[in-house]
mmCIF file of C-alpha atoms in Angstrom:
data_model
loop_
_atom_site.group_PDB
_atom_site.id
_atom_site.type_symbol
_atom_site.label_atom_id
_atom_site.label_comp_id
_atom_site.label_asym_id
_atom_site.label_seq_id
_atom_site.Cartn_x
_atom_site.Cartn_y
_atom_site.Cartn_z
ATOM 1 C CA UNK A 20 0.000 0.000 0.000
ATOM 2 C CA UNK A 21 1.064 3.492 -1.278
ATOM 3 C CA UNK A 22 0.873 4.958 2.160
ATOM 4 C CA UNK A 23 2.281 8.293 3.767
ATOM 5 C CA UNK A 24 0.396 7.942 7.232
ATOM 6 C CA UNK A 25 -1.303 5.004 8.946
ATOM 7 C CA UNK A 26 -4.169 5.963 11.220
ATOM 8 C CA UNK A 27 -5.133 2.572 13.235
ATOM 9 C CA UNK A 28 -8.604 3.188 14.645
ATOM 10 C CA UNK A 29 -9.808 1.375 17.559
ATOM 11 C CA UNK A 30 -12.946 0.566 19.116
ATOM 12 C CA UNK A 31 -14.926 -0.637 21.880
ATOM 13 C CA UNK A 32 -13.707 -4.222 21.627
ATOM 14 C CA UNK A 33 -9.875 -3.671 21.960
ATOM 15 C CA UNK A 34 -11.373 -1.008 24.687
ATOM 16 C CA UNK A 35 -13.186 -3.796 26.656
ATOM 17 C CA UNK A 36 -10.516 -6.258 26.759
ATOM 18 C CA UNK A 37 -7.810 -4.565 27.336
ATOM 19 C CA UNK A 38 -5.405 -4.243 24.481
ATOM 20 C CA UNK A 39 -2.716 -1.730 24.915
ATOM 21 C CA UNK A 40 -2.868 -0.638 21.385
ATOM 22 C CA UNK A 41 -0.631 2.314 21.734
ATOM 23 C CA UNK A 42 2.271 0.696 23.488
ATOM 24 C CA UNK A 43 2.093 -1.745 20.093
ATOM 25 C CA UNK A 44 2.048 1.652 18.013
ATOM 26 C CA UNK A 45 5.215 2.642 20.216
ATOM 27 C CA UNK A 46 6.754 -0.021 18.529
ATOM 28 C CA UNK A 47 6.564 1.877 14.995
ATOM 29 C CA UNK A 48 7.976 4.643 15.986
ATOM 30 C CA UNK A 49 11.004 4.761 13.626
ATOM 31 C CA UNK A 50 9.267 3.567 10.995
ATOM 32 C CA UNK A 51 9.624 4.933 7.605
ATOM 33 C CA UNK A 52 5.737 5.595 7.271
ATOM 34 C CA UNK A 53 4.174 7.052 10.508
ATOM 35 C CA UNK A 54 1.616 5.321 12.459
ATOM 36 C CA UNK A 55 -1.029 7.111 14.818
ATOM 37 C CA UNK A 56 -3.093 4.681 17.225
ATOM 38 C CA UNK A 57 -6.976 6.980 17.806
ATOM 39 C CA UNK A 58 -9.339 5.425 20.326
ATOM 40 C CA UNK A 59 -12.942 5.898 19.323
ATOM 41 C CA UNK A 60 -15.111 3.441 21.857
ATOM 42 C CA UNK A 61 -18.593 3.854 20.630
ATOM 43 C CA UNK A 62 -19.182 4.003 24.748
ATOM 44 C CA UNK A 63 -17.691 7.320 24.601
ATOM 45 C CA UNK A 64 -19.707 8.953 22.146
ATOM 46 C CA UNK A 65 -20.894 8.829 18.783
ATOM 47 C CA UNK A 66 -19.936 9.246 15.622
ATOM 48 C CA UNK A 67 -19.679 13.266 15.720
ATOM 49 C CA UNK A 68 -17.027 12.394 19.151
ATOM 50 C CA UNK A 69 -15.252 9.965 16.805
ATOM 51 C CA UNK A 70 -14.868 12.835 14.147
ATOM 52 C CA UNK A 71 -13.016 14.748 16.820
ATOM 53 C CA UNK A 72 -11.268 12.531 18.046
ATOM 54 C CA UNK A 73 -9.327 11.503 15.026
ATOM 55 C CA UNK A 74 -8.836 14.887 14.142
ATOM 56 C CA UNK A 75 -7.433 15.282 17.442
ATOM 57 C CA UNK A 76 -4.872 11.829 17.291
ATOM 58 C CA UNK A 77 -3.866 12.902 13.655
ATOM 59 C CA UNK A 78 -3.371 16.644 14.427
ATOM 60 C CA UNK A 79 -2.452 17.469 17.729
ATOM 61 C CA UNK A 80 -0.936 14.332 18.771
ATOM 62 C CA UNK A 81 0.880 13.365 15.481
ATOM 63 C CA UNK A 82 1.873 16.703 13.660
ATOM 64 C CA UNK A 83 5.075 18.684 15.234
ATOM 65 C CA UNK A 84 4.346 22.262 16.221
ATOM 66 C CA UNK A 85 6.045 24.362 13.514
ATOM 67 C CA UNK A 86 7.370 27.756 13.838
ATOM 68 C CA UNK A 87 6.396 29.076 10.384
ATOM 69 C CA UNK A 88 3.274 30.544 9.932
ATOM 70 C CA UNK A 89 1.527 31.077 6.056
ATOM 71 C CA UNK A 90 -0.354 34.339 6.443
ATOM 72 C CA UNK A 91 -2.827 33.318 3.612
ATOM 73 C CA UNK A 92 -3.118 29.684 4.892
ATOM 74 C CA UNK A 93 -6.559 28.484 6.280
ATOM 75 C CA UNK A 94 -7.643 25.351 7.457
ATOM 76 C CA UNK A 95 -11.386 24.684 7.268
ATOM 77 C CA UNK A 96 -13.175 22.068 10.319
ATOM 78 C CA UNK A 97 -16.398 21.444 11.023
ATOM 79 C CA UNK A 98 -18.169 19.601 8.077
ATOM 80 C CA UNK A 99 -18.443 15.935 9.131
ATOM 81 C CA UNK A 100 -17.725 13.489 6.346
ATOM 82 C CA UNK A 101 -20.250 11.375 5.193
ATOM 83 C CA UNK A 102 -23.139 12.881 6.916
ATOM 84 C CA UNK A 103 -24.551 15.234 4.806
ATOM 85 C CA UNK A 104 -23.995 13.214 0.765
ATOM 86 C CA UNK A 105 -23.371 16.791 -0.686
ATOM 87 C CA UNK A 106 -20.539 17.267 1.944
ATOM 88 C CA UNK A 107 -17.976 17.557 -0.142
ATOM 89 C CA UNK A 108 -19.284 19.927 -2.487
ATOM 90 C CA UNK A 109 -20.031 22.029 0.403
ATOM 91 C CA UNK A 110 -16.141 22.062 1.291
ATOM 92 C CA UNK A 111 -15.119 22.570 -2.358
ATOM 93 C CA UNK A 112 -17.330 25.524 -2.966
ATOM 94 C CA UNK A 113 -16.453 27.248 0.464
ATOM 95 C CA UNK A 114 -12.470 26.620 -0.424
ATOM 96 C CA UNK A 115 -13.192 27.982 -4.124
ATOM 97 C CA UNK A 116 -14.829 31.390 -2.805
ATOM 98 C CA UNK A 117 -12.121 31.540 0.211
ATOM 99 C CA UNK A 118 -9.154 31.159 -2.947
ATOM 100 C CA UNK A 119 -11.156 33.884 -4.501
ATOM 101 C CA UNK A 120 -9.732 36.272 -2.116
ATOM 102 C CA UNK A 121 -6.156 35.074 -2.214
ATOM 103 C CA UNK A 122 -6.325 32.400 0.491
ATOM 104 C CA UNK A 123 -4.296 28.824 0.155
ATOM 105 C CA UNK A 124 -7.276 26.225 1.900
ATOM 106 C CA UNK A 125 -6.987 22.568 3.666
ATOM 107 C CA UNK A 126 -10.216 20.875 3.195
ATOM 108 C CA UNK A 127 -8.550 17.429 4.175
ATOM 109 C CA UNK A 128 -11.584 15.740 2.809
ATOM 110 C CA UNK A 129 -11.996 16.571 -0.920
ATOM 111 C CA UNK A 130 -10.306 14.711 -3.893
ATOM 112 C CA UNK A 131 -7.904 17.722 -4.664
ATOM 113 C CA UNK A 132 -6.414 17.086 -0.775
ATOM 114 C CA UNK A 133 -2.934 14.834 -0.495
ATOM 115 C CA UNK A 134 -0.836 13.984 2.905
ATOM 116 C CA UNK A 135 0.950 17.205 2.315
ATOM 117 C CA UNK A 136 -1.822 19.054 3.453
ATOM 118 C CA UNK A 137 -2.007 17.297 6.298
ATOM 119 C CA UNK A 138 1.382 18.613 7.120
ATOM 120 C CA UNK A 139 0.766 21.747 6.420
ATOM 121 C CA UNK A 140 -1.669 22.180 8.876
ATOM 122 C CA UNK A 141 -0.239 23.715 11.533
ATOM 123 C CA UNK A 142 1.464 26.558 9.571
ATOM 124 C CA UNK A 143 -1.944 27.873 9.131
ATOM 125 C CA UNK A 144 -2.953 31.293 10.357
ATOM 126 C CA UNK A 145 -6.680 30.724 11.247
ATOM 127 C CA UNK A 146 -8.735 27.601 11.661
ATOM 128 C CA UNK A 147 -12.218 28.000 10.322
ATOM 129 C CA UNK A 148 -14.828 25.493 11.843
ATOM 130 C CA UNK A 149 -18.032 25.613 9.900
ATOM 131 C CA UNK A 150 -20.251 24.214 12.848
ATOM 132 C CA UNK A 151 -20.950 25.927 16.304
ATOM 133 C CA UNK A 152 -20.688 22.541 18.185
ATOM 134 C CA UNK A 153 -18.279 19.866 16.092
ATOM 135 C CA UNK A 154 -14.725 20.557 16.225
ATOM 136 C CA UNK A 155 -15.083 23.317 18.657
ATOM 137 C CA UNK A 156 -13.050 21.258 21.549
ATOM 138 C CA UNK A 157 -10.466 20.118 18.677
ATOM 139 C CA UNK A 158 -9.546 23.668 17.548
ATOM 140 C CA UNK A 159 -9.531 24.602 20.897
ATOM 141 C CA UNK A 160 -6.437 21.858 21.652
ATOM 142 C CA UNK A 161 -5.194 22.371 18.175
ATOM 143 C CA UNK A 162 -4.882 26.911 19.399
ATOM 144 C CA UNK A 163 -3.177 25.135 22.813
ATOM 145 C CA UNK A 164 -0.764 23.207 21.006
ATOM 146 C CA UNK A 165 -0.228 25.028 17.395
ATOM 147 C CA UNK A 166 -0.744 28.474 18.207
ATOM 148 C CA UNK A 167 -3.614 28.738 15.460
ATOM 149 C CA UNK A 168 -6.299 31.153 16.278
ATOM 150 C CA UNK A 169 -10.133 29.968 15.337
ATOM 151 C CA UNK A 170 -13.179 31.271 13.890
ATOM 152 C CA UNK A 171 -16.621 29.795 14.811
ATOM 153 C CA UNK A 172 -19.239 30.341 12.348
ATOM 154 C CA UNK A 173 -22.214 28.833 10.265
ATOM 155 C CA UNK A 174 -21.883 27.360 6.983
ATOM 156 C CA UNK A 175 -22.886 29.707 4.433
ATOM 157 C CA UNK A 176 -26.038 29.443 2.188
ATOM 158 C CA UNK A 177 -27.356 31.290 0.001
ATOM 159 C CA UNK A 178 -26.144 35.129 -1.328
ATOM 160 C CA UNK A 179 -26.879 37.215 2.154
ATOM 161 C CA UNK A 180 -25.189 34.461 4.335
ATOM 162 C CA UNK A 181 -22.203 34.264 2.211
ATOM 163 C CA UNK A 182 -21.653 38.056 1.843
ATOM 164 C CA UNK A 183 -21.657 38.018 5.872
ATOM 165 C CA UNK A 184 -19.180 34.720 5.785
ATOM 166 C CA UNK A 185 -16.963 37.086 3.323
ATOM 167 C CA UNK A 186 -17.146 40.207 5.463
ATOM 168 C CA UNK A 187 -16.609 38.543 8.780
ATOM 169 C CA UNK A 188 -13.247 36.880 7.112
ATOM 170 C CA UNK A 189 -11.490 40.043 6.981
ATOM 171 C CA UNK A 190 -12.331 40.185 10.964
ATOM 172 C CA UNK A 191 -9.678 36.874 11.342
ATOM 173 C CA UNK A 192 -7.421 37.414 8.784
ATOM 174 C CA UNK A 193 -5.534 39.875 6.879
ATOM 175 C CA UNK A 194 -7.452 40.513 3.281
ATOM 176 C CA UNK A 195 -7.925 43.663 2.393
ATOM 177 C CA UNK A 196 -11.772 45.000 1.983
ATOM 178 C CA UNK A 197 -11.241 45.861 -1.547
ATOM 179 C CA UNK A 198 -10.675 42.306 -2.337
ATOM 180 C CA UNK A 199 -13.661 40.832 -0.015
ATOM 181 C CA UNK A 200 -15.815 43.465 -1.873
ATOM 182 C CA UNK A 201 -15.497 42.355 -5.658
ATOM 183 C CA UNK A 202 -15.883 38.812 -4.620
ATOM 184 C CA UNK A 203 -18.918 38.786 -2.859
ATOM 185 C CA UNK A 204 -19.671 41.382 -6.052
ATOM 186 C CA UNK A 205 -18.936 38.737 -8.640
ATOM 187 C CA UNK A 206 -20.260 35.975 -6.417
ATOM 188 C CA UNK A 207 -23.745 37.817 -5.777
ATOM 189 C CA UNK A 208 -24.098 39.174 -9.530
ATOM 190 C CA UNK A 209 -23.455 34.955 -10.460
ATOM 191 C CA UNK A 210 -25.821 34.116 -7.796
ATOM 192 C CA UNK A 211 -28.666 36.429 -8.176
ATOM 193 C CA UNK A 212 -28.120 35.711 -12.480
ATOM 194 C CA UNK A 213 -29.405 32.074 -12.100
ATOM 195 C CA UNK A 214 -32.024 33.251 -9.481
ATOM 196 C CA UNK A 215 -34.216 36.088 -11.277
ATOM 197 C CA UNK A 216 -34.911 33.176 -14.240
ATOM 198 C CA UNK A 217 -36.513 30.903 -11.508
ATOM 199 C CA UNK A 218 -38.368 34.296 -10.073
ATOM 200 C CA UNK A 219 -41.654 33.790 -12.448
ATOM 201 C CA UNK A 220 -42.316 31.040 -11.163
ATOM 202 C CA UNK A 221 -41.849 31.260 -7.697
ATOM 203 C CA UNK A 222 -44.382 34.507 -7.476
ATOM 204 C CA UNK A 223 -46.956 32.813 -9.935
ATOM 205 C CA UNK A 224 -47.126 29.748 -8.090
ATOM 206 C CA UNK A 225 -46.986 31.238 -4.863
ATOM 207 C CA UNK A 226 -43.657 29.811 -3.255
ATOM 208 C CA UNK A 227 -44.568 30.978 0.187
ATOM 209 C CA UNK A 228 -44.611 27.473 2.535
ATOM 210 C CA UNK A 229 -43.776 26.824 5.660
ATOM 211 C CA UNK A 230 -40.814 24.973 6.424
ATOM 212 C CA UNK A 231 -39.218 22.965 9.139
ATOM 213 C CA UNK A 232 -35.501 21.612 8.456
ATOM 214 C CA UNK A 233 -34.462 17.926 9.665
ATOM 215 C CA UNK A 234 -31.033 18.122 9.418
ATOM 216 C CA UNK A 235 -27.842 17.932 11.819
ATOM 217 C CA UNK A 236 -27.073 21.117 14.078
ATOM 218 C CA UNK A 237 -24.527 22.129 11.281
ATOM 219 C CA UNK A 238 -27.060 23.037 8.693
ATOM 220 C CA UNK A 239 -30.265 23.065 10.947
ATOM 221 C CA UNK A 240 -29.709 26.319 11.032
ATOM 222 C CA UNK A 241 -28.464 27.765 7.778
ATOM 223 C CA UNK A 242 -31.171 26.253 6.059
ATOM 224 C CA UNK A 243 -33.455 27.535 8.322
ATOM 225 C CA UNK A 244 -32.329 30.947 7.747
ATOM 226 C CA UNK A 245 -31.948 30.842 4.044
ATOM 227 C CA UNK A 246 -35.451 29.627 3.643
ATOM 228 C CA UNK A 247 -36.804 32.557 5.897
ATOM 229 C CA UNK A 248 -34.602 35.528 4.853
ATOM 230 C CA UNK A 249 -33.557 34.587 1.126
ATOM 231 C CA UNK A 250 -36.912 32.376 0.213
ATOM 232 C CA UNK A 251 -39.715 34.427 2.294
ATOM 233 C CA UNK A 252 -40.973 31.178 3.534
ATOM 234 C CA UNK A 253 -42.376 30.587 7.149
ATOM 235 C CA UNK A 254 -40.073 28.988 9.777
ATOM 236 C CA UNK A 255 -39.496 29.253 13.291
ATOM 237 C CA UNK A 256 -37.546 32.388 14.451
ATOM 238 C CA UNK A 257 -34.057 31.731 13.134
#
């Protein structure tokens, strides 16, 4: 196997009996290609805890603190594999905006992503975590051990919730306005192109429903308020 990094995931049955998997990790510690031992007993939390905790064996425990700093790198956190199916597309159209305005962007889970950003990682000058609960506690060990500073905020959807992910950006990092401005510009003009053709039709057939969004607490939300302030349609105070 063509293999930079070995991540050997246990769970609750090495956990019940017993097995010191770590101290047989120890054993690889020379080893040409790394290997990083991450504990995820389902008795310990679910699947969201097990997201965190990987994250938290691969990059606090495995990567080495660097130094350097990349003033236009990002790393983006947050968006749980697997658990939305458009996940991905999410994280590639966030990292294509955020390049947009001159940023270099770790998505770690899109095809365009390779071990070296992995390593990379911690010469990042903000970590952005698109969820207000999953990944919080990671960053928060990742600021402790890395030095990276973190930014908390909603994933963005739709034109008004992007042009406030835009202009809150410049709050965390160092872009200049001018540059935020004629992106959300040319995003909003491309936006609001493809969505006066489908106007018609949602006036004449009288697109005003009420909503209610079953979702995970990453894009309960978002929805929610894209529906209400973007769509006009009744939801519950978001």
């Amino acid at each position: 196997i063509d293999a930079k990094l070995f991540v050997v995931i246990t769970g609750c049955m090495t956990e019940i009996i017993g097995d010191d998997i770590e101290a047989v990790i120890d054993e690889f510690a020379d080893a040409e290609t790394p290997v990083v031992a991450v504990n995820t007993p389902s008795f310990e939390g679910d699947a969201y805890t097990g997201y965190e905790l990987v994250l938290d064996g691969v990059f606090n425990k495995f990567l080495p603190v660097s130094e350097e700093k990349d003033s236009k790198l990002v790393n983006l956190f947050g968006v749980i594999p697997n658990f939305d199916p458009f996940y991905r597309g999410d994280l590639e159209e966030i990292a294509r905006i955020l390049r947009k305005t001159g940023l270099k962007v770790n998505t770690f889970f899109t095809p365009d992503q390779t071990f070296e950003n992995i390593l990379s990682a911690p010469k990042a000058s903000l970590n952005i975590v698109l969820s207000p609960v999953w990944g919080v506690g990671f960053v928060k060990k990742f600021e402790s051990r890395h030095s990276t500073p973190y930014w908390i905020t909603d994933i963005p959807i739709g034109a008004v919730a992007t042009e406030r992910f835009l202009s809150s950006l410049a709050e965390h990092i160092d872009i200049e306005k001018k540059v935020i401005d004629n992106v959300i510009k040319e995003e909003s003009d491309s936006y609001y192109g493809y969505f006066l053709r489908t106007l018609d039709i949602i006036v004449n057939s009288q697109f005003f429903y009420y909503a209610a969004t079953v979702t995970n607490s990453s894009y309960a939300a978002p929805i929610a308020s894209y529906l209400k302030h973007e769509l006009g349609w009744q939801t519950d105070d978001v």
